[in-house]
């Protein structure tokens, strides 16, 4: 296919349109003007001639064979003269057009030239009884060199000059308009190419006041920003995974080497230490798996009508041993028989993530309370703990992927900052909202609100 640049194409189309409009319309006007003007002139000439014929006939009837009563002034341009003769061809008289203007120096030469171009027309003369008594011959200047013709030519010349000026103006406007549309589009194309080459972030150098083009510019910018964010996240994830995995692997390796070299005897206590490190490693791997869940949570759900009360109760009770081990009191306040149209596996993931955070960030002697209730058209699930709490400045980013507060980083038991992002993604897939209330040192309360009005319901 013959590819042309947007600028060339737009310019070509604009100019074609302009040329068509500017040539066709003025040409039509000029044609109409010429036609009407010629028609008007010839009709007027015919009327003048007819009037003259009548006057000559009246004069001849009155016996005047010299034309003395016919004044030269009444002879109007373009009739230069007329000659009256009898039926036998004997001339009675000739009357010439007398110009009131001063003759030009080369007037004679001009007259001779005009004379050779004059058109002759002979009309019969009649008496009162309709009998032919002679004829009159008119000598007429042709239209092209008549005053009317000259006027028309000047008009046409001015019209052509006007059209030429308009064409130049239109070309300037077309170039300006083309640039206005083409520049941001070309810029966007360049930006999209840069993005495809991995240069995600770029300074916006152009804007457009055309809504669709501005939307395109914004979308491509947003795409670049999103990809840049994804890239940052990926890098952070790789760093985090490497960092988190490094220490248990190093410890396990060192311990196994110590066993192999006979430096350490494989006592139950020491083997338990190694086992603890392996547990930590498997927990980290489970967290990393959360990433896959995160992307799946954005996608399809396996929806069914679920007894949410039972689901939450079962999940919470499965955490009981872990809470007991850590000396945390678990409380349940679950309203019976709440049904929800949802993906039960994903909802289980929500409660498990919230409970494992509560377990992780609540110290011995603390309390964790799980509440499930129905309020009007909402089903509210909350997990409240008396743990370390979250600083105000961390709250806005808490549900971001890989976000961890400094406090949790300082803790041995910290995860990778995926759990809450998974909770949010699953909640969004269920058209539910998730929020947190927390005070540092006092505890946190995570609340998920399922709306039965927004599609998935009870
Ligand atoms: P992580 O795997 O690090 O726990 P999450 O996404 O589940 O990741 O949580 C993100 C961060 O939010 C945690 O690192 C922690 O700082 C904070 N956080 C989450 N739940 C709690 C809680 N119940 N109490 C205190 N801090 C919490």
Short mmCIF file of C-alpha atoms in Angstrom, two decimals, residues 79-298:
data_model
loop_
_atom_site.label_atom_id
_atom_site.label_comp_id
_atom_site.label_asym_id
_atom_site.label_seq_id
_atom_site.Cartn_x
_atom_site.Cartn_y
_atom_site.Cartn_z
CA UNK A 79 -23.72 51.71 -32.07
CA UNK A 80 -21.06 53.87 -33.74
CA UNK A 81 -23.24 55.03 -36.67
CA UNK A 82 -26.23 54.18 -38.76
CA UNK A 83 -26.96 54.75 -42.38
CA UNK A 84 -30.48 55.26 -43.78
CA UNK A 85 -31.16 54.58 -47.47
CA UNK A 86 -34.19 54.10 -49.69
CA UNK A 87 -35.38 50.78 -51.10
CA UNK A 88 -33.18 51.31 -54.19
CA UNK A 89 -30.07 51.70 -52.07
CA UNK A 90 -29.68 55.52 -52.32
CA UNK A 91 -28.41 56.96 -49.10
CA UNK A 92 -30.62 59.52 -47.35
CA UNK A 93 -28.26 60.28 -44.49
CA UNK A 94 -25.73 58.79 -42.06
CA UNK A 95 -25.56 59.69 -38.35
CA UNK A 96 -22.37 59.13 -36.37
CA UNK A 97 -21.76 58.73 -32.66
CA UNK A 98 -20.14 61.92 -31.44
CA UNK A 99 -17.74 61.30 -28.57
CA UNK A 100 -17.67 64.06 -26.00
CA UNK A 101 -14.18 62.99 -24.96
CA UNK A 102 -11.03 64.60 -26.34
CA UNK A 103 -9.67 62.45 -29.18
CA UNK A 104 -6.54 60.49 -28.28
CA UNK A 105 -3.32 61.23 -30.25
CA UNK A 106 -3.63 57.92 -32.06
CA UNK A 107 -7.42 58.22 -32.36
CA UNK A 108 -7.42 57.78 -36.13
CA UNK A 109 -5.43 54.60 -35.95
CA UNK A 110 -7.78 53.32 -33.25
CA UNK A 111 -10.86 54.27 -35.27
CA UNK A 112 -9.47 52.43 -38.26
CA UNK A 113 -8.89 49.35 -36.21
CA UNK A 114 -12.38 49.52 -34.69
CA UNK A 115 -13.88 50.15 -38.11
CA UNK A 116 -12.49 46.86 -39.41
CA UNK A 117 -14.09 45.03 -36.49
CA UNK A 118 -17.55 46.67 -36.62
CA UNK A 119 -20.58 44.41 -36.97
CA UNK A 120 -23.17 45.43 -39.55
CA UNK A 121 -26.89 44.87 -39.12
CA UNK A 122 -29.56 46.05 -41.55
CA UNK A 123 -33.21 46.49 -40.58
CA UNK A 124 -36.12 47.44 -42.92
CA UNK A 125 -38.03 50.77 -42.57
CA UNK A 126 -41.80 50.93 -43.12
CA UNK A 127 -44.38 53.67 -43.62
CA UNK A 128 -47.62 53.94 -41.63
CA UNK A 129 -49.28 51.39 -43.98
CA UNK A 130 -46.55 48.85 -43.37
CA UNK A 131 -44.99 49.33 -46.80
CA UNK A 132 -41.19 49.05 -46.93
CA UNK A 133 -39.76 52.48 -47.71
CA UNK A 134 -36.07 51.86 -47.10
CA UNK A 135 -33.58 50.35 -44.68
CA UNK A 136 -31.21 51.32 -41.98
CA UNK A 137 -27.78 49.77 -41.38
CA UNK A 138 -26.31 49.88 -37.90
CA UNK A 139 -22.54 49.65 -37.30
CA UNK A 140 -22.03 48.12 -33.87
CA UNK A 141 -18.85 47.63 -31.81
CA UNK A 142 -18.53 43.89 -30.99
CA UNK A 143 -19.25 42.96 -27.31
CA UNK A 144 -15.65 41.93 -26.58
CA UNK A 145 -14.26 45.40 -27.29
CA UNK A 146 -17.33 47.30 -26.13
CA UNK A 147 -17.36 49.18 -22.78
CA UNK A 148 -19.49 46.40 -21.29
CA UNK A 149 -17.06 43.77 -22.51
CA UNK A 150 -14.19 45.75 -21.05
CA UNK A 151 -16.01 46.08 -17.74
CA UNK A 152 -16.55 42.32 -17.72
CA UNK A 153 -12.89 41.67 -18.40
CA UNK A 154 -11.80 43.94 -15.54
CA UNK A 155 -14.28 42.14 -13.29
CA UNK A 156 -12.92 38.73 -14.31
CA UNK A 157 -9.31 39.88 -13.83
CA UNK A 158 -10.12 41.16 -10.32
CA UNK A 159 -11.94 37.96 -9.55
CA UNK A 160 -8.91 35.85 -10.56
CA UNK A 161 -6.65 38.05 -8.41
CA UNK A 162 -9.08 37.66 -5.48
CA UNK A 163 -9.17 33.89 -5.89
CA UNK A 164 -5.37 33.74 -6.06
CA UNK A 165 -5.10 35.72 -2.80
CA UNK A 166 -7.73 33.50 -1.17
CA UNK A 167 -5.85 30.38 -2.33
CA UNK A 168 -2.63 31.64 -0.76
CA UNK A 169 -4.47 32.42 2.50
CA UNK A 170 -6.18 29.01 2.40
CA UNK A 171 -2.84 27.26 1.84
CA UNK A 172 -1.35 29.06 4.87
CA UNK A 173 -4.37 28.12 7.01
CA UNK A 174 -4.24 24.51 5.71
CA UNK A 175 -0.57 24.19 6.68
CA UNK A 176 -1.34 25.63 10.13
CA UNK A 177 -4.37 23.32 10.65
CA UNK A 178 -2.47 20.28 9.39
CA UNK A 179 0.33 20.94 11.82
CA UNK A 180 -2.14 21.42 14.65
CA UNK A 181 -3.64 17.98 14.09
CA UNK A 182 -0.60 16.12 12.82
CA UNK A 183 1.95 17.27 15.41
CA UNK A 184 0.31 15.73 18.50
CA UNK A 185 -0.58 12.57 16.59
CA UNK A 186 2.99 12.17 15.35
CA UNK A 187 4.22 12.91 18.84
CA UNK A 188 1.92 10.19 20.21
CA UNK A 189 3.16 7.73 17.59
CA UNK A 190 6.75 8.55 18.60
CA UNK A 191 5.86 8.14 22.25
CA UNK A 192 4.18 4.76 21.57
CA UNK A 193 7.31 3.65 19.69
CA UNK A 194 9.47 4.74 22.62
CA UNK A 195 7.22 2.75 24.97
CA UNK A 196 7.56 -0.33 22.75
CA UNK A 197 11.34 0.11 23.00
CA UNK A 198 11.15 0.20 26.78
CA UNK A 199 11.41 3.96 27.38
CA UNK A 200 8.23 4.18 29.40
CA UNK A 201 8.55 7.63 30.96
CA UNK A 202 8.80 10.77 28.85
CA UNK A 203 8.11 14.44 29.27
CA UNK A 204 4.89 15.57 27.60
CA UNK A 205 5.99 18.06 24.97
CA UNK A 206 2.68 18.76 23.29
CA UNK A 207 -1.00 19.11 24.06
CA UNK A 208 -4.01 19.38 21.82
CA UNK A 209 -7.28 21.22 22.15
CA UNK A 210 -8.98 18.51 20.09
CA UNK A 211 -10.76 16.27 22.58
CA UNK A 212 -10.09 12.95 20.83
CA UNK A 213 -6.41 13.70 20.26
CA UNK A 214 -5.95 14.88 23.84
CA UNK A 215 -7.59 11.64 25.04
CA UNK A 216 -5.18 9.69 22.86
CA UNK A 217 -2.20 11.61 24.27
CA UNK A 218 -3.41 11.05 27.84
CA UNK A 219 -4.05 7.35 27.20
CA UNK A 220 -0.58 6.77 25.77
CA UNK A 221 0.95 8.69 28.67
CA UNK A 222 -1.09 6.62 31.11
CA UNK A 223 0.02 3.45 29.34
CA UNK A 224 3.65 4.54 29.66
CA UNK A 225 3.18 5.42 33.33
CA UNK A 226 1.44 2.09 34.06
CA UNK A 227 4.14 0.12 32.28
CA UNK A 228 6.83 2.09 34.11
CA UNK A 229 5.09 1.31 37.40
CA UNK A 230 4.84 -2.38 36.50
CA UNK A 231 8.50 -2.38 35.62
CA UNK A 232 9.38 -0.72 38.94
CA UNK A 233 7.23 -3.25 40.74
CA UNK A 234 8.86 -6.14 38.91
CA UNK A 235 12.30 -4.86 39.83
CA UNK A 236 11.23 -4.33 43.42
CA UNK A 237 9.71 -7.80 43.50
CA UNK A 238 12.87 -9.42 42.20
CA UNK A 239 14.90 -7.50 44.77
CA UNK A 240 12.47 -8.37 47.54
CA UNK A 241 12.29 -12.05 46.64
CA UNK A 242 16.07 -12.31 46.41
CA UNK A 243 16.46 -10.43 49.66
CA UNK A 244 13.82 -12.41 51.54
CA UNK A 245 15.03 -15.79 50.29
CA UNK A 246 18.70 -15.10 50.83
CA UNK A 247 18.78 -15.22 54.62
CA UNK A 248 16.89 -18.52 55.26
CA UNK A 249 18.80 -20.22 52.45
CA UNK A 250 22.15 -19.01 53.85
CA UNK A 251 21.19 -20.15 57.34
CA UNK A 252 19.99 -23.57 56.15
CA UNK A 253 23.12 -24.02 54.05
CA UNK A 254 25.38 -23.12 56.96
CA UNK A 255 23.51 -25.44 59.32
CA UNK A 256 23.57 -28.36 56.87
CA UNK A 257 27.29 -27.81 56.23
CA UNK A 258 27.84 -27.85 59.98
CA UNK A 259 25.96 -31.17 60.20
CA UNK A 260 27.88 -32.59 57.23
CA UNK A 261 31.28 -31.53 58.58
CA UNK A 262 30.42 -33.02 61.95
CA UNK A 263 30.77 -29.62 63.67
CA UNK A 264 27.12 -29.88 64.79
CA UNK A 265 25.53 -33.03 66.09
CA UNK A 266 22.04 -33.47 64.58
CA UNK A 267 20.22 -33.10 67.88
CA UNK A 268 16.44 -32.66 67.86
CA UNK A 269 16.86 -29.06 69.01
CA UNK A 270 19.25 -28.18 66.17
CA UNK A 271 17.21 -30.04 63.59
CA UNK A 272 14.20 -28.02 64.77
CA UNK A 273 16.17 -24.84 64.13
CA UNK A 274 16.80 -25.95 60.54
CA UNK A 275 13.16 -26.96 60.26
CA UNK A 276 12.10 -23.49 61.41
CA UNK A 277 14.20 -21.94 58.67
CA UNK A 278 12.65 -24.29 56.11
CA UNK A 279 9.19 -23.28 57.43
CA UNK A 280 10.12 -19.65 56.92
CA UNK A 281 11.29 -20.46 53.42
CA UNK A 282 8.03 -22.23 52.57
CA UNK A 283 6.05 -19.31 54.00
CA UNK A 284 7.96 -16.96 51.72
CA UNK A 285 7.28 -19.22 48.75
CA UNK A 286 3.58 -19.21 49.67
CA UNK A 287 3.65 -15.42 49.74
CA UNK A 288 5.29 -15.35 46.33
CA UNK A 289 2.47 -17.57 45.10
CA UNK A 290 0.18 -14.80 46.28
CA UNK A 291 1.42 -12.86 43.27
CA UNK A 292 -0.16 -15.35 40.91
CA UNK A 293 -3.37 -15.16 42.92
CA UNK A 294 -3.19 -11.41 42.68
CA UNK A 295 -3.25 -11.48 38.92
CA UNK A 296 -5.93 -14.16 38.91
CA UNK A 297 -8.06 -12.12 41.30
CA UNK A 298 -8.26 -9.43 38.62
#
